[in-house]
Amino acid sequence: MLLEVKDLHTSFFTQAGEVKSVNGVSFELNHGEILGIVGESGSGKSVTMLSILKLLGTTGKIISGSVKFNGRELTNLTKNEVEDIRGKNIAMIFQDPMTSLNPVLTVGYQLKESLKRHKIECDYQKRAVEILERVGIVPAETRMKQYPHEFSGGQRQRIMIAMAMICNPDLLIADEPTTALDVTVQAQILDLMKELRENFNTSIILITHDLGVIAGVADRVLVMYGGHAVEQGTRHEIFYSPAHPYTHGLLRSVPDPENFKERLIPIEGQPPDLLNPPKGCPFAMRCPQAMKICLEKLPAEKILSDTHRASCWLLEKEEALKNV
Ligand code: SF4
């Protein structure tokens, strides 16, 4: 097991009060596995990842829970210890590469800087050329001398992946890496991620609001809503036997390439206010199948198979529902 997150709770302390962004999230990730984390904006998917890397700024705090990476607990590490792991063992890429690339430094300089910062012993020039070629930026020797603005959006995202991969991390976290790209470039970036997993056995967490993005890439899928992990399972389980009404809703809002005439059905309503989170199911106000119990009590996680679990009162047997 590479990563084990258990009962993670993270909050932000704002002037308006405590925003409970992540509420008891648990999941695991194996070596060489691609996990897709899906949910709409504010579902807690990005904050979960920022908690792992302790990138919560001055207002965010892990309230409780455990994050084990290669068996080592990360939540109680110092800033310096986490900085050492970040970039070297766990790398992260974001939607907009320009937020991470320095516009006044050449791509080659920035790639080599990463190796220096993490004291990786190797021929910097050779390693930078190798990794740029690997992500399809050629001729690498020439292109290393160029600045970020001289590349297209898709190429910049490839450069970000090269920067993330140059220290050969065990885990790559990609937060909406393809959202700003057109569909062809998006498909190329996703193919590149699969190649990285195949060639380097890198584990990847792919965060997205769009289930369609992870349909052809993820081995397993975690669905988040209102700061909770509401369902998780293999890609097949999530796409072919979803158990949670929110997952059903997400699937209905993904276009079917074989049936363009079919109308997409958006999920009506707004996500819950995490300043005043509901005491029952976080999805209750938007769920077409909500029952009285859903407004009053948070459903427990139900184990549906070795790999599939979901939290919904509909999964409880009628008998059990009478007693709650
Ligand atoms: Fe809907 Fe109730 Fe299930 Fe929540 S627990 S998803 S409100 S049926």
Tab-separated table of C-alpha atoms and ligand atoms in Angstrom:
chain	number	residue	atom	x	y	z
A	1	MET	CA	0.000	0.000	0.000
A	2	LEU	CA	1.427	3.391	-0.985
A	3	LEU	CA	-1.099	5.774	0.572
A	4	GLU	CA	-3.634	5.207	3.308
A	5	VAL	CA	-5.964	8.033	4.352
A	6	LYS	CA	-8.140	7.296	7.375
A	7	ASP	CA	-11.035	9.340	8.724
A	8	LEU	CA	-9.518	12.645	7.612
A	9	HIS	CA	-11.193	15.845	8.832
A	10	THR	CA	-9.946	19.215	7.559
A	11	SER	CA	-11.399	22.655	8.294
A	12	PHE	CA	-10.729	26.240	7.327
A	13	PHE	CA	-11.122	28.906	9.961
A	14	THR	CA	-12.585	32.024	8.351
A	15	GLN	CA	-14.081	35.207	9.754
A	16	ALA	CA	-17.512	33.705	9.172
A	17	GLY	CA	-16.617	30.570	11.168
A	18	GLU	CA	-15.294	27.025	10.680
A	19	VAL	CA	-15.744	25.630	7.177
A	20	LYS	CA	-15.733	21.829	7.461
A	21	SER	CA	-14.279	21.013	4.050
A	22	VAL	CA	-13.339	17.362	4.571
A	23	ASN	CA	-15.448	15.204	6.872
A	24	GLY	CA	-14.136	11.729	7.627
A	25	VAL	CA	-12.649	10.733	4.270
A	26	SER	CA	-10.903	7.345	4.044
A	27	PHE	CA	-9.316	5.660	1.032
A	28	GLU	CA	-6.265	3.674	-0.027
A	29	LEU	CA	-3.979	3.733	-3.028
A	30	ASN	CA	-1.730	0.900	-4.175
A	31	HIS	CA	1.577	1.130	-6.006
A	32	GLY	CA	1.058	1.719	-9.723
A	33	GLU	CA	-2.655	2.381	-9.324
A	34	ILE	CA	-4.666	5.269	-10.842
A	35	LEU	CA	-7.399	6.576	-8.556
A	36	GLY	CA	-9.917	9.068	-9.915
A	37	ILE	CA	-11.457	11.425	-7.371
A	38	VAL	CA	-14.619	12.983	-8.716
A	39	GLY	CA	-16.998	15.573	-7.342
A	40	GLU	CA	-18.215	19.068	-8.050
A	41	SER	CA	-16.543	22.244	-6.912
A	42	GLY	CA	-16.526	22.444	-3.095
A	43	SER	CA	-16.878	18.664	-2.646
A	44	GLY	CA	-13.577	18.522	-0.740
A	45	LYS	CA	-11.590	16.613	-3.377
A	46	SER	CA	-8.824	19.206	-3.777
A	47	VAL	CA	-8.709	19.993	-0.039
A	48	THR	CA	-8.207	16.282	0.661
A	49	MET	CA	-5.117	16.351	-1.559
A	50	LEU	CA	-3.854	19.640	-0.126
A	51	SER	CA	-4.214	18.074	3.340
A	52	ILE	CA	-2.000	15.158	2.283
A	53	LEU	CA	0.670	17.647	1.198
A	54	LYS	CA	-0.008	19.987	4.134
A	55	LEU	CA	-0.633	22.877	1.755
A	56	LEU	CA	-3.517	24.352	3.703
A	57	GLY	CA	-2.169	27.872	4.184
A	58	THR	CA	-2.653	29.768	7.399
A	59	THR	CA	-6.402	29.217	7.714
A	60	GLY	CA	-6.616	25.471	7.010
A	61	LYS	CA	-5.999	22.730	9.555
A	62	ILE	CA	-6.181	18.947	9.710
A	63	ILE	CA	-8.510	18.421	12.674
A	64	SER	CA	-8.092	14.656	12.966
A	65	GLY	CA	-7.345	11.515	11.018
A	66	SER	CA	-4.303	9.858	9.567
A	67	VAL	CA	-2.388	10.025	6.273
A	68	LYS	CA	0.207	7.288	5.841
A	69	PHE	CA	2.546	7.418	2.873
A	70	ASN	CA	4.780	4.377	2.406
A	71	GLY	CA	3.928	3.532	6.043
A	72	ARG	CA	5.040	6.947	7.344
A	73	GLU	CA	2.519	9.209	9.085
A	74	LEU	CA	2.472	12.601	7.343
A	75	THR	CA	0.064	14.585	9.529
A	76	ASN	CA	2.592	15.154	12.319
A	77	LEU	CA	5.633	15.988	10.155
A	78	THR	CA	7.279	19.410	10.375
A	79	LYS	CA	7.115	21.895	7.490
A	80	ASN	CA	10.671	21.020	6.412
A	81	GLU	CA	10.036	17.280	6.511
A	82	VAL	CA	6.924	17.665	4.342
A	83	GLU	CA	8.777	19.954	1.920
A	84	ASP	CA	11.339	17.228	1.488
A	85	ILE	CA	8.654	14.717	0.488
A	86	ARG	CA	6.774	17.192	-1.708
A	87	GLY	CA	8.166	17.250	-5.214
A	88	LYS	CA	10.542	14.357	-4.555
A	89	ASN	CA	8.193	11.559	-3.438
A	90	ILE	CA	4.805	13.168	-4.064
A	91	ALA	CA	4.369	15.634	-6.930
A	92	MET	CA	1.315	17.671	-7.778
A	93	ILE	CA	0.160	19.344	-10.981
A	94	PHE	CA	-2.659	21.849	-11.339
A	95	GLN	CA	-5.178	22.959	-13.959
A	96	ASP	CA	-3.223	26.042	-15.018
A	97	PRO	CA	0.470	25.295	-15.668
A	98	MET	CA	1.272	29.026	-15.712
A	99	THR	CA	0.588	29.195	-11.963
A	100	SER	CA	3.460	26.751	-11.408
A	101	LEU	CA	5.852	27.664	-14.231
A	102	ASN	CA	8.015	30.751	-13.808
A	103	PRO	CA	7.512	32.912	-16.944
A	104	VAL	CA	10.981	34.504	-16.786
A	105	LEU	CA	13.022	31.296	-16.555
A	106	THR	CA	13.652	28.817	-19.360
A	107	VAL	CA	11.975	25.440	-19.197
A	108	GLY	CA	15.375	23.706	-18.997
A	109	TYR	CA	16.450	25.839	-16.041
A	110	GLN	CA	13.235	25.072	-14.174
A	111	LEU	CA	13.517	21.335	-14.803
A	112	LYS	CA	17.114	21.217	-13.558
A	113	GLU	CA	16.242	23.399	-10.563
A	114	SER	CA	13.855	20.696	-9.329
A	115	LEU	CA	16.652	18.107	-9.368
A	116	LYS	CA	19.009	20.487	-7.534
A	117	ARG	CA	16.423	21.383	-4.909
A	118	HIS	CA	15.867	17.751	-4.049
A	119	LYS	CA	19.590	16.897	-4.270
A	120	ILE	CA	19.044	14.160	-6.852
A	121	GLU	CA	22.404	12.823	-7.978
A	122	CYS	CA	22.459	12.555	-11.773
A	123	ASP	CA	23.517	14.379	-14.939
A	124	TYR	CA	20.952	17.222	-14.803
A	125	GLN	CA	21.118	18.075	-18.503
A	126	LYS	CA	20.747	14.442	-19.579
A	127	ARG	CA	17.864	13.804	-17.191
A	128	ALA	CA	16.025	16.976	-18.286
A	129	VAL	CA	16.378	16.029	-21.974
A	130	GLU	CA	15.191	12.479	-21.255
A	131	ILE	CA	12.077	13.557	-19.381
A	132	LEU	CA	11.109	16.212	-21.969
A	133	GLU	CA	11.416	13.627	-24.724
A	134	ARG	CA	9.338	11.244	-22.667
A	135	VAL	CA	6.454	13.749	-22.542
A	136	GLY	CA	6.785	14.493	-26.272
A	137	ILE	CA	8.465	17.944	-26.173
A	138	VAL	CA	11.024	17.678	-28.983
A	139	PRO	CA	13.704	18.484	-30.001
A	140	ALA	CA	14.293	18.576	-26.253
A	141	GLU	CA	17.766	20.197	-26.332
A	142	THR	CA	16.399	23.189	-28.293
A	143	ARG	CA	13.098	23.500	-26.493
A	144	MET	CA	14.801	23.538	-23.088
A	145	LYS	CA	16.159	26.975	-23.997
A	146	GLN	CA	12.651	28.389	-24.518
A	147	TYR	CA	10.351	30.180	-22.072
A	148	PRO	CA	6.890	28.938	-20.988
A	149	HIS	CA	4.999	31.453	-23.180
A	150	GLU	CA	6.603	29.894	-26.274
A	151	PHE	CA	4.594	26.685	-25.770
A	152	SER	CA	0.900	25.890	-26.352
A	153	GLY	CA	-1.459	25.114	-23.428
A	154	GLY	CA	-1.181	21.359	-23.996
A	155	GLN	CA	2.624	21.546	-24.249
A	156	ARG	CA	2.806	23.564	-21.023
A	157	GLN	CA	0.758	20.892	-19.271
A	158	ARG	CA	3.219	18.277	-20.621
A	159	ILE	CA	6.099	20.369	-19.256
A	160	MET	CA	4.353	20.475	-15.873
A	161	ILE	CA	4.086	16.688	-15.966
A	162	ALA	CA	7.796	16.502	-16.861
A	163	MET	CA	8.614	18.809	-13.911
A	164	ALA	CA	6.502	16.653	-11.628
A	165	MET	CA	8.069	13.423	-12.890
A	166	ILE	CA	11.716	14.500	-13.074
A	167	CYS	CA	12.507	13.327	-9.522
A	168	ASN	CA	10.695	10.061	-10.224
A	169	PRO	CA	8.044	10.438	-7.486
A	170	ASP	CA	6.023	7.464	-6.201
A	171	LEU	CA	2.820	9.480	-6.373
A	172	LEU	CA	1.584	12.080	-8.852
A	173	ILE	CA	-1.475	14.108	-7.865
A	174	ALA	CA	-3.111	15.823	-10.837
A	175	ASP	CA	-5.828	18.353	-9.985
A	176	GLU	CA	-8.086	18.973	-13.011
A	177	PRO	CA	-5.044	18.697	-15.338
A	178	THR	CA	-7.098	18.650	-18.524
A	179	THR	CA	-9.965	21.051	-17.744
A	180	ALA	CA	-8.534	23.994	-19.708
A	181	LEU	CA	-7.568	21.865	-22.734
A	182	ASP	CA	-9.522	20.892	-25.828
A	183	VAL	CA	-10.668	17.281	-26.074
A	184	THR	CA	-7.879	16.056	-28.376
A	185	VAL	CA	-5.128	17.473	-26.177
A	186	GLN	CA	-7.022	16.230	-23.114
A	187	ALA	CA	-6.936	12.672	-24.508
A	188	GLN	CA	-3.179	12.993	-25.190
A	189	ILE	CA	-2.482	14.121	-21.607
A	190	LEU	CA	-4.531	11.236	-20.191
A	191	ASP	CA	-2.657	8.788	-22.452
A	192	LEU	CA	0.594	10.265	-21.187
A	193	MET	CA	-0.474	9.567	-17.606
A	194	LYS	CA	-1.219	5.954	-18.457
A	195	GLU	CA	2.228	5.662	-20.058
A	196	LEU	CA	3.876	7.078	-16.926
A	197	ARG	CA	2.146	4.496	-14.802
A	198	GLU	CA	3.174	1.727	-17.187
A	199	ASN	CA	6.800	2.858	-17.545
A	200	PHE	CA	7.576	4.042	-14.009
A	201	ASN	CA	4.891	2.280	-11.913
A	202	THR	CA	3.881	5.746	-10.656
A	203	SER	CA	0.659	5.853	-8.653
A	204	ILE	CA	-1.632	8.649	-9.828
A	205	ILE	CA	-4.527	10.467	-8.199
A	206	LEU	CA	-6.568	12.238	-10.836
A	207	ILE	CA	-8.969	14.853	-9.486
A	208	THR	CA	-11.824	15.959	-11.709
A	209	HIS	CA	-15.380	17.278	-11.701
A	210	ASP	CA	-16.094	15.240	-14.830
A	211	LEU	CA	-16.633	11.463	-14.590
A	212	GLY	CA	-16.084	11.275	-18.360
A	213	VAL	CA	-12.415	12.272	-17.917
A	214	ILE	CA	-11.570	9.257	-15.783
A	215	ALA	CA	-13.713	6.739	-17.671
A	216	GLY	CA	-10.782	5.404	-19.680
A	217	VAL	CA	-7.969	5.969	-17.191
A	218	ALA	CA	-8.803	5.252	-13.556
A	219	ASP	CA	-8.566	1.785	-11.997
A	220	ARG	CA	-10.693	2.875	-9.068
A	221	VAL	CA	-12.963	5.863	-8.446
A	222	LEU	CA	-13.762	7.804	-5.272
A	223	VAL	CA	-16.877	9.992	-5.429
A	224	MET	CA	-16.941	12.970	-3.062
A	225	TYR	CA	-19.835	15.188	-2.049
A	226	GLY	CA	-20.059	17.892	0.626
A	227	GLY	CA	-16.697	16.899	2.118
A	228	HIS	CA	-17.649	13.203	2.358
A	229	ALA	CA	-16.516	10.159	0.387
A	230	VAL	CA	-19.992	8.999	-0.621
A	231	GLU	CA	-18.982	6.065	-2.837
A	232	GLN	CA	-15.849	4.272	-3.969
A	233	GLY	CA	-15.217	1.250	-6.116
A	234	THR	CA	-13.506	-0.083	-9.193
A	235	ARG	CA	-14.137	1.857	-12.378
A	236	HIS	CA	-16.451	-0.933	-13.517
A	237	GLU	CA	-18.462	-0.840	-10.269
A	238	ILE	CA	-18.879	2.938	-10.394
A	239	PHE	CA	-19.823	3.081	-14.073
A	240	TYR	CA	-21.922	-0.081	-14.321
A	241	SER	CA	-23.390	-0.609	-10.834
A	242	PRO	CA	-23.348	2.738	-9.027
A	243	ALA	CA	-24.975	2.595	-5.607
A	244	HIS	CA	-25.263	6.228	-4.520
A	245	PRO	CA	-27.891	8.600	-5.965
A	246	TYR	CA	-25.216	11.299	-6.407
A	247	THR	CA	-23.084	8.932	-8.542
A	248	HIS	CA	-26.226	8.164	-10.601
A	249	GLY	CA	-26.676	11.925	-11.046
A	250	LEU	CA	-23.072	12.391	-12.163
A	251	LEU	CA	-23.407	9.573	-14.679
A	252	ARG	CA	-26.576	11.096	-16.131
A	253	SER	CA	-24.687	14.333	-16.693
A	254	VAL	CA	-21.898	12.661	-18.760
A	255	PRO	CA	-22.497	12.631	-22.553
A	256	ASP	CA	-22.887	9.184	-24.111
A	257	PRO	CA	-20.683	9.102	-27.249
A	258	GLU	CA	-22.995	6.481	-28.807
A	259	ASN	CA	-26.148	8.466	-28.265
A	260	PHE	CA	-25.671	12.154	-28.958
A	261	LYS	CA	-29.420	12.788	-29.068
A	262	GLU	CA	-29.937	11.786	-25.452
A	263	ARG	CA	-30.519	14.779	-23.176
A	264	LEU	CA	-28.070	15.288	-20.333
A	265	ILE	CA	-29.730	15.685	-16.968
A	266	PRO	CA	-28.033	18.166	-14.633
A	267	ILE	CA	-28.195	17.677	-10.867
A	268	GLU	CA	-30.570	20.370	-9.624
A	269	GLY	CA	-29.817	22.471	-6.539
A	270	GLN	CA	-26.746	23.685	-4.716
A	271	PRO	CA	-24.073	21.858	-2.699
A	272	PRO	CA	-24.423	22.100	1.106
A	273	ASP	CA	-23.114	25.086	3.066
A	274	LEU	CA	-20.033	23.700	4.806
A	275	LEU	CA	-20.143	26.534	7.363
A	276	ASN	CA	-23.373	24.962	8.591
A	277	PRO	CA	-23.173	21.377	7.316
A	278	PRO	CA	-26.384	19.344	7.430
A	279	LYS	CA	-26.616	16.834	10.261
A	280	GLY	CA	-27.967	14.106	7.981
A	281	CYS	CA	-26.877	13.004	4.509
A	282	PRO	CA	-25.010	15.844	2.773
A	283	PHE	CA	-26.897	15.113	-0.481
A	284	ALA	CA	-30.370	15.113	1.104
A	285	MET	CA	-31.464	18.540	-0.187
A	286	ARG	CA	-30.851	17.512	-3.814
A	287	CYS	CA	-31.581	13.809	-3.691
A	288	PRO	CA	-34.727	12.665	-5.534
A	289	GLN	CA	-34.943	9.627	-3.226
A	290	ALA	CA	-34.438	11.405	0.108
A	291	MET	CA	-36.377	10.016	3.075
A	292	LYS	CA	-37.067	11.489	6.508
A	293	ILE	CA	-34.120	9.641	8.059
A	294	CYS	CA	-31.773	11.196	5.462
A	295	LEU	CA	-32.359	14.671	6.928
A	296	GLU	CA	-31.738	13.494	10.469
A	297	LYS	CA	-28.859	11.051	10.433
A	298	LEU	CA	-25.686	10.592	8.428
A	299	PRO	CA	-25.741	7.187	6.713
A	300	ALA	CA	-22.928	4.803	7.680
A	301	GLU	CA	-20.664	3.389	5.009
A	302	LYS	CA	-22.002	0.130	3.627
A	303	ILE	CA	-19.594	-2.494	2.295
A	304	LEU	CA	-20.979	-3.767	-1.013
A	305	SER	CA	-17.987	-5.863	-2.144
A	306	ASP	CA	-14.261	-6.131	-1.362
A	307	THR	CA	-13.746	-3.023	-3.479
A	308	HIS	CA	-17.109	-1.234	-3.472
A	309	ARG	CA	-18.588	0.851	-0.626
A	310	ALA	CA	-21.128	3.648	-0.395
A	311	SER	CA	-22.955	5.715	2.217
A	312	CYS	CA	-26.693	5.902	1.618
A	313	TRP	CA	-29.745	4.955	3.669
A	314	LEU	CA	-31.232	3.223	0.633
A	315	LEU	CA	-28.609	0.521	1.026
A	316	GLU	CA	-29.789	-0.404	4.495
A	317	LYS	CA	-32.228	-3.254	4.748
A	318	GLU	CA	-35.801	-2.222	5.528
A	319	GLU	CA	-35.533	-3.984	8.870
A	320	ALA	CA	-32.518	-1.960	9.854
A	321	LEU	CA	-34.205	1.272	8.758
A	322	LYS	CA	-37.124	0.615	11.139
A	323	ASN	CA	-34.712	0.562	14.067
A	324	VAL	CA	-32.831	3.817	13.398
B	1	SF4	FE1	-30.423	10.260	-0.929
B	1	SF4	FE2	-30.945	9.562	1.549
B	1	SF4	FE3	-29.205	8.173	0.156
B	1	SF4	FE4	-28.623	10.630	0.986
B	1	SF4	S1	-28.983	8.837	2.253
B	1	SF4	S2	-28.235	9.826	-1.012
B	1	SF4	S3	-30.579	11.637	0.782
B	1	SF4	S4	-31.397	8.370	-0.243
